[in-house]
Amino acid sequence: MIAFKATGMSIQDFQTQNTNSEKFYADLPVLLNFADITHSENFYSVPNDWAAIITDIADSTKAIEDGKYKDINLLGACSIIVILNIVGELEIPFVFGGDGASILIPSKFIPEAEQALLAVQKLASEEFNLKLRIGIVPLAVITSSYDIKVAKLRISENYVQAILRGGGISYATRLVKDQATMDLYSPVHKNSYPIADFSGLECRWQDIPTRHEEILSLIIFVTAPSQSQIDLLYREVITQIERIYGQGIDCNPVVSDNLQLAFKNNNLSSETKVFTASQGWLKQKLYLWKLRLINLLGLIFMTFNIQIGGFNWGEYKQIVSEATDFKKFDDVLRMVISGKARQRQKLTEYLDKKFKEGRLVYGFHVSDRALMTCLVFERDGRQVHFVDGADGGYALAAKNMKELMKS
């Protein structure tokens, strides 16, 4: 119905052509509208010879209390970039979750992925004093109980987002976190100095103030006896959110006018730690000044609409704002929304009514600003900018939802 609009391909054509497991995700048709994710026929089961990578920060609530949420966000992004640099030009699905990530890869990449993730784990411990939990779960293990289905949604010219559903990611996350099973899926050290390529990772913007009154980090999980009812309610929820907050730029926390490049240590130190780990204070100082110089040049280029190599830097902030992941889905609906307190009150009244009817659970966190961590492969091309609410964002929204689930 809508899944093949962009490609002109029928379901039968797609199933016939999709014989190469490694290129499974790359060959998927692309959805055009966010509401399309509420239609089951737009999703496809991930091949059984793939694996799910799950990462998250252990004891994240304590780390948030210690003011480390920006570092937590960065490490979640680190676990994605090191895998993307391993698979190269191959498209794979991934979702940033605030305090971690979900990534799907063909099994041939597992040995190299293990060592790269161990390098991120080492970085988390030694440079940030945080514990990164990592696990790699074969799809064959997951699909014995659940499914992982995926779709592709075009967000901008430069970013196509993975949408994951079927319960498999949530199940894999439980396996990785459970004391009884976590050792089964933890990567094995092959040497004392695992390495990873962090190329493309950037954390160079100031915290992004709300354009309205607040930044709402929202997580919603629909419960219903059948998939068709789940789809219908998610569709209703998305429609309700759009009715209250508007669409696209109306509620996107990242717009050109409130994007400012960072120059202070506290904004640039996280990226500096990643790229100068174990290199001493002089290398850190030099890298910090390098970032300041890059940002100064970027500020000049963007302010004066300077063109270099056919690229107009005056358009870069717009490119960034269009390639954000402020709304997404990976077994739960996640959104970071800029809005007003009265809009949040109207939405939570609706969600609370559905909760009392036993149809969904939800959690939220409110802040005055958003955080953004970037993966940039080409300034005028492939990139994604991960957005979360400051001071706890998705992590505290998830905690809020778990408390509601207990009731």
mmCIF file of N, CA, C and O in Angstrom, residues 261-315:
data_model
loop_
_atom_site.group_PDB
_atom_site.id
_atom_site.type_symbol
_atom_site.label_atom_id
_atom_site.label_comp_id
_atom_site.label_asym_id
_atom_site.label_seq_id
_atom_site.Cartn_x
_atom_site.Cartn_y
_atom_site.Cartn_z
ATOM 1 N N LEU A 261 27.446 26.327 17.717
ATOM 2 C CA LEU A 261 28.670 25.556 17.894
ATOM 3 C C LEU A 261 29.295 25.836 19.261
ATOM 4 O O LEU A 261 29.167 26.925 19.800
ATOM 5 N N ALA A 262 29.957 24.809 19.800
ATOM 6 C CA ALA A 262 30.521 24.900 21.153
ATOM 7 C C ALA A 262 31.995 25.311 21.108
ATOM 8 O O ALA A 262 32.720 24.951 20.172
ATOM 9 N N PHE A 263 32.411 26.034 22.149
ATOM 10 C CA PHE A 263 33.817 26.427 22.275
ATOM 11 C C PHE A 263 34.366 26.153 23.677
ATOM 12 O O PHE A 263 35.570 26.155 23.876
ATOM 13 N N LYS A 264 33.487 25.914 24.634
ATOM 14 C CA LYS A 264 33.922 25.695 26.015
ATOM 15 C C LYS A 264 34.336 24.242 26.247
ATOM 16 O O LYS A 264 33.840 23.331 25.591
ATOM 17 N N ASN A 265 35.217 24.062 27.231
ATOM 18 C CA ASN A 265 35.736 22.727 27.552
ATOM 19 C C ASN A 265 34.638 21.723 27.852
ATOM 20 O O ASN A 265 34.687 20.573 27.397
ATOM 21 N N ASN A 266 33.637 22.136 28.642
ATOM 22 C CA ASN A 266 32.628 21.168 29.080
ATOM 23 C C ASN A 266 31.786 20.637 27.926
ATOM 24 O O ASN A 266 31.199 19.567 28.022
ATOM 25 N N ASN A 267 31.737 21.362 26.797
ATOM 26 C CA ASN A 267 31.009 20.881 25.624
ATOM 27 C C ASN A 267 31.873 20.029 24.706
ATOM 28 O O ASN A 267 31.366 19.159 23.989
ATOM 29 N N LEU A 268 33.172 20.273 24.698
ATOM 30 C CA LEU A 268 34.067 19.606 23.758
ATOM 31 C C LEU A 268 34.898 18.496 24.386
ATOM 32 O O LEU A 268 35.552 17.726 23.683
ATOM 33 N N SER A 269 34.868 18.395 25.721
ATOM 34 C CA SER A 269 35.761 17.446 26.403
ATOM 35 C C SER A 269 35.403 15.987 26.120
ATOM 36 O O SER A 269 36.286 15.121 26.086
ATOM 37 N N SER A 270 34.128 15.694 25.902
ATOM 38 C CA SER A 270 33.726 14.302 25.683
ATOM 39 C C SER A 270 34.320 13.751 24.395
ATOM 40 O O SER A 270 34.905 12.660 24.383
ATOM 41 N N GLU A 271 34.182 14.499 23.292
ATOM 42 C CA GLU A 271 34.786 14.048 22.033
ATOM 43 C C GLU A 271 36.302 13.974 22.162
ATOM 44 O O GLU A 271 36.945 13.052 21.645
ATOM 45 N N THR A 272 36.871 14.934 22.864
ATOM 46 C CA THR A 272 38.324 14.951 23.060
ATOM 47 C C THR A 272 38.803 13.677 23.751
ATOM 48 O O THR A 272 39.811 13.077 23.360
ATOM 49 N N LYS A 273 38.070 13.229 24.768
ATOM 50 C CA LYS A 273 38.443 12.009 25.491
ATOM 51 C C LYS A 273 38.417 10.785 24.583
ATOM 52 O O LYS A 273 39.263 9.899 24.692
ATOM 53 N N VAL A 274 37.449 10.749 23.676
ATOM 54 C CA VAL A 274 37.332 9.600 22.769
ATOM 55 C C VAL A 274 38.554 9.498 21.859
ATOM 56 O O VAL A 274 39.134 8.421 21.688
ATOM 57 N N PHE A 275 38.965 10.631 21.296
ATOM 58 C CA PHE A 275 40.011 10.602 20.271
ATOM 59 C C PHE A 275 41.429 10.769 20.828
ATOM 60 O O PHE A 275 42.402 10.647 20.067
ATOM 61 N N THR A 276 41.548 11.034 22.134
ATOM 62 C CA THR A 276 42.896 11.159 22.714
ATOM 63 C C THR A 276 43.069 10.233 23.912
ATOM 64 O O THR A 276 43.920 10.466 24.764
ATOM 65 N N ALA A 277 42.242 9.180 23.982
ATOM 66 C CA ALA A 277 42.305 8.251 25.122
ATOM 67 C C ALA A 277 43.729 7.736 25.316
ATOM 68 O O ALA A 277 44.382 7.295 24.367
ATOM 69 N N SER A 278 44.209 7.812 26.546
ATOM 70 C CA SER A 278 45.534 7.288 26.950
ATOM 71 C C SER A 278 46.702 7.982 26.247
ATOM 72 O O SER A 278 47.798 7.442 26.188
ATOM 73 N N GLN A 279 46.487 9.191 25.715
ATOM 74 C CA GLN A 279 47.557 9.879 24.985
ATOM 75 C C GLN A 279 48.188 11.020 25.775
ATOM 76 O O GLN A 279 49.060 11.715 25.265
ATOM 77 N N GLY A 280 47.727 11.236 27.002
ATOM 78 C CA GLY A 280 48.346 12.270 27.811
ATOM 79 C C GLY A 280 47.684 13.631 27.667
ATOM 80 O O GLY A 280 46.962 13.897 26.700
ATOM 81 N N TRP A 281 47.979 14.522 28.626
ATOM 82 C CA TRP A 281 47.282 15.810 28.703
ATOM 83 C C TRP A 281 47.628 16.730 27.530
ATOM 84 O O TRP A 281 46.783 17.496 27.072
ATOM 85 N N LEU A 282 48.866 16.659 27.008
ATOM 86 C CA LEU A 282 49.252 17.539 25.904
ATOM 87 C C LEU A 282 48.447 17.236 24.651
ATOM 88 O O LEU A 282 47.946 18.153 23.980
ATOM 89 N N LYS A 283 48.300 15.938 24.309
ATOM 90 C CA LYS A 283 47.502 15.555 23.150
ATOM 91 C C LYS A 283 46.044 15.993 23.330
ATOM 92 O O LYS A 283 45.401 16.419 22.362
ATOM 93 N N GLN A 284 45.534 15.891 24.567
ATOM 94 C CA GLN A 284 44.163 16.320 24.828
ATOM 95 C C GLN A 284 44.002 17.820 24.611
ATOM 96 O O GLN A 284 43.030 18.273 23.994
ATOM 97 N N LYS A 285 44.966 18.600 25.094
ATOM 98 C CA LYS A 285 44.907 20.056 24.920
ATOM 99 C C LYS A 285 44.966 20.430 23.439
ATOM 100 O O LYS A 285 44.226 21.299 22.967
ATOM 101 N N LEU A 286 45.845 19.779 22.702
ATOM 102 C CA LEU A 286 45.984 20.068 21.276
ATOM 103 C C LEU A 286 44.704 19.716 20.509
ATOM 104 O O LEU A 286 44.270 20.462 19.621
ATOM 105 N N TYR A 287 44.099 18.569 20.871
ATOM 106 C CA TYR A 287 42.864 18.166 20.189
ATOM 107 C C TYR A 287 41.740 19.153 20.517
ATOM 108 O O TYR A 287 40.932 19.515 19.647
ATOM 109 N N LEU A 288 41.695 19.596 21.771
ATOM 110 C CA LEU A 288 40.669 20.560 22.192
ATOM 111 C C LEU A 288 40.787 21.847 21.383
ATOM 112 O O LEU A 288 39.780 22.398 20.907
ATOM 113 N N TRP A 289 42.000 22.328 21.197
ATOM 114 C CA TRP A 289 42.203 23.556 20.420
ATOM 115 C C TRP A 289 41.934 23.315 18.942
ATOM 116 O O TRP A 289 41.467 24.221 18.225
ATOM 117 N N LYS A 290 42.195 22.113 18.464
ATOM 118 C CA LYS A 290 41.861 21.761 17.076
ATOM 119 C C LYS A 290 40.344 21.864 16.867
ATOM 120 O O LYS A 290 39.888 22.416 15.849
ATOM 121 N N LEU A 291 39.557 21.328 17.832
ATOM 122 C CA LEU A 291 38.096 21.410 17.727
ATOM 123 C C LEU A 291 37.625 22.860 17.737
ATOM 124 O O LEU A 291 36.714 23.230 16.982
ATOM 125 N N ARG A 292 38.242 23.684 18.584
ATOM 126 C CA ARG A 292 37.861 25.098 18.630
ATOM 127 C C ARG A 292 38.136 25.783 17.287
ATOM 128 O O ARG A 292 37.327 26.590 16.811
ATOM 129 N N LEU A 293 39.279 25.459 16.686
ATOM 130 C CA LEU A 293 39.617 26.055 15.399
ATOM 131 C C LEU A 293 38.640 25.597 14.318
ATOM 132 O O LEU A 293 38.165 26.406 13.507
ATOM 133 N N ILE A 294 38.324 24.282 14.311
ATOM 134 C CA ILE A 294 37.354 23.757 13.339
ATOM 135 C C ILE A 294 36.009 24.459 13.502
ATOM 136 O O ILE A 294 35.379 24.871 12.521
ATOM 137 N N ASN A 295 35.573 24.624 14.751
ATOM 138 C CA ASN A 295 34.289 25.269 14.999
ATOM 139 C C ASN A 295 34.318 26.756 14.637
ATOM 140 O O ASN A 295 33.314 27.311 14.169
ATOM 141 N N LEU A 296 35.445 27.398 14.865
ATOM 142 C CA LEU A 296 35.558 28.815 14.483
ATOM 143 C C LEU A 296 35.430 28.966 12.968
ATOM 144 O O LEU A 296 34.706 29.843 12.473
ATOM 145 N N LEU A 297 36.125 28.095 12.229
ATOM 146 C CA LEU A 297 36.003 28.120 10.772
ATOM 147 C C LEU A 297 34.574 27.811 10.335
ATOM 148 O O LEU A 297 34.027 28.461 9.434
ATOM 149 N N GLY A 298 33.963 26.819 10.996
ATOM 150 C CA GLY A 298 32.583 26.474 10.680
ATOM 151 C C GLY A 298 31.641 27.631 10.928
ATOM 152 O O GLY A 298 30.727 27.893 10.122
ATOM 153 N N LEU A 299 31.864 28.349 12.022
ATOM 154 C CA LEU A 299 31.026 29.511 12.351
ATOM 155 C C LEU A 299 31.155 30.588 11.273
ATOM 156 O O LEU A 299 30.146 31.159 10.829
ATOM 157 N N ILE A 300 32.381 30.842 10.843
ATOM 158 C CA ILE A 300 32.612 31.843 9.792
ATOM 159 C C ILE A 300 31.961 31.400 8.481
ATOM 160 O O ILE A 300 31.259 32.179 7.820
ATOM 161 N N PHE A 301 32.179 30.136 8.112
ATOM 162 C CA PHE A 301 31.618 29.618 6.857
ATOM 163 C C PHE A 301 30.093 29.705 6.851
ATOM 164 O O PHE A 301 29.490 30.095 5.844
ATOM 165 N N MET A 302 29.462 29.319 7.979
ATOM 166 C CA MET A 302 28.003 29.311 8.036
ATOM 167 C C MET A 302 27.435 30.725 8.098
ATOM 168 O O MET A 302 26.402 31.012 7.499
ATOM 169 N N THR A 303 28.111 31.616 8.821
ATOM 170 C CA THR A 303 27.630 32.988 8.957
ATOM 171 C C THR A 303 27.640 33.728 7.629
ATOM 172 O O THR A 303 26.714 34.490 7.313
ATOM 173 N N PHE A 304 28.690 33.492 6.837
ATOM 174 C CA PHE A 304 28.849 34.240 5.592
ATOM 175 C C PHE A 304 28.494 33.418 4.346
ATOM 176 O O PHE A 304 28.822 33.816 3.236
ATOM 177 N N ASN A 305 27.794 32.269 4.563
ATOM 178 C CA ASN A 305 27.322 31.450 3.438
ATOM 179 C C ASN A 305 28.437 31.122 2.443
ATOM 180 O O ASN A 305 28.263 31.203 1.222
ATOM 181 N N ILE A 306 29.582 30.745 2.980
ATOM 182 C CA ILE A 306 30.736 30.466 2.136
ATOM 183 C C ILE A 306 30.563 29.128 1.433
ATOM 184 O O ILE A 306 30.144 28.138 2.031
ATOM 185 N N GLN A 307 30.893 29.099 0.142
ATOM 186 C CA GLN A 307 30.816 27.876 -0.652
ATOM 187 C C GLN A 307 32.205 27.300 -0.856
ATOM 188 O O GLN A 307 33.125 28.018 -1.240
ATOM 189 N N ILE A 308 32.346 26.002 -0.556
ATOM 190 C CA ILE A 308 33.607 25.295 -0.763
ATOM 191 C C ILE A 308 33.304 23.988 -1.478
ATOM 192 O O ILE A 308 32.501 23.175 -1.000
ATOM 193 N N GLY A 309 33.935 23.783 -2.608
ATOM 194 C CA GLY A 309 33.715 22.555 -3.371
ATOM 195 C C GLY A 309 32.272 22.346 -3.770
ATOM 196 O O GLY A 309 31.779 21.217 -3.804
ATOM 197 N N GLY A 310 31.547 23.434 -4.035
ATOM 198 C CA GLY A 310 30.145 23.337 -4.436
ATOM 199 C C GLY A 310 29.170 23.211 -3.280
ATOM 200 O O GLY A 310 27.959 23.131 -3.496
ATOM 201 N N PHE A 311 29.690 23.162 -2.036
ATOM 202 C CA PHE A 311 28.811 23.034 -0.867
ATOM 203 C C PHE A 311 28.678 24.386 -0.184
ATOM 204 O O PHE A 311 29.673 25.028 0.171
ATOM 205 N N ASN A 312 27.441 24.832 0.026
ATOM 206 C CA ASN A 312 27.153 26.100 0.695
ATOM 207 C C ASN A 312 27.024 25.864 2.189
ATOM 208 O O ASN A 312 26.057 25.267 2.655
ATOM 209 N N TRP A 313 28.012 26.336 2.955
ATOM 210 C CA TRP A 313 28.005 26.130 4.408
ATOM 211 C C TRP A 313 26.845 26.841 5.097
ATOM 212 O O TRP A 313 26.488 26.498 6.215
ATOM 213 N N GLY A 314 26.263 27.821 4.431
ATOM 214 C CA GLY A 314 25.105 28.494 5.017
ATOM 215 C C GLY A 314 23.902 27.580 5.162
ATOM 216 O O GLY A 314 22.984 27.870 5.923
ATOM 217 N N GLU A 315 23.921 26.448 4.445
ATOM 218 C CA GLU A 315 22.801 25.504 4.508
ATOM 219 C C GLU A 315 23.039 24.371 5.502
ATOM 220 O O GLU A 315 22.160 23.523 5.688
#
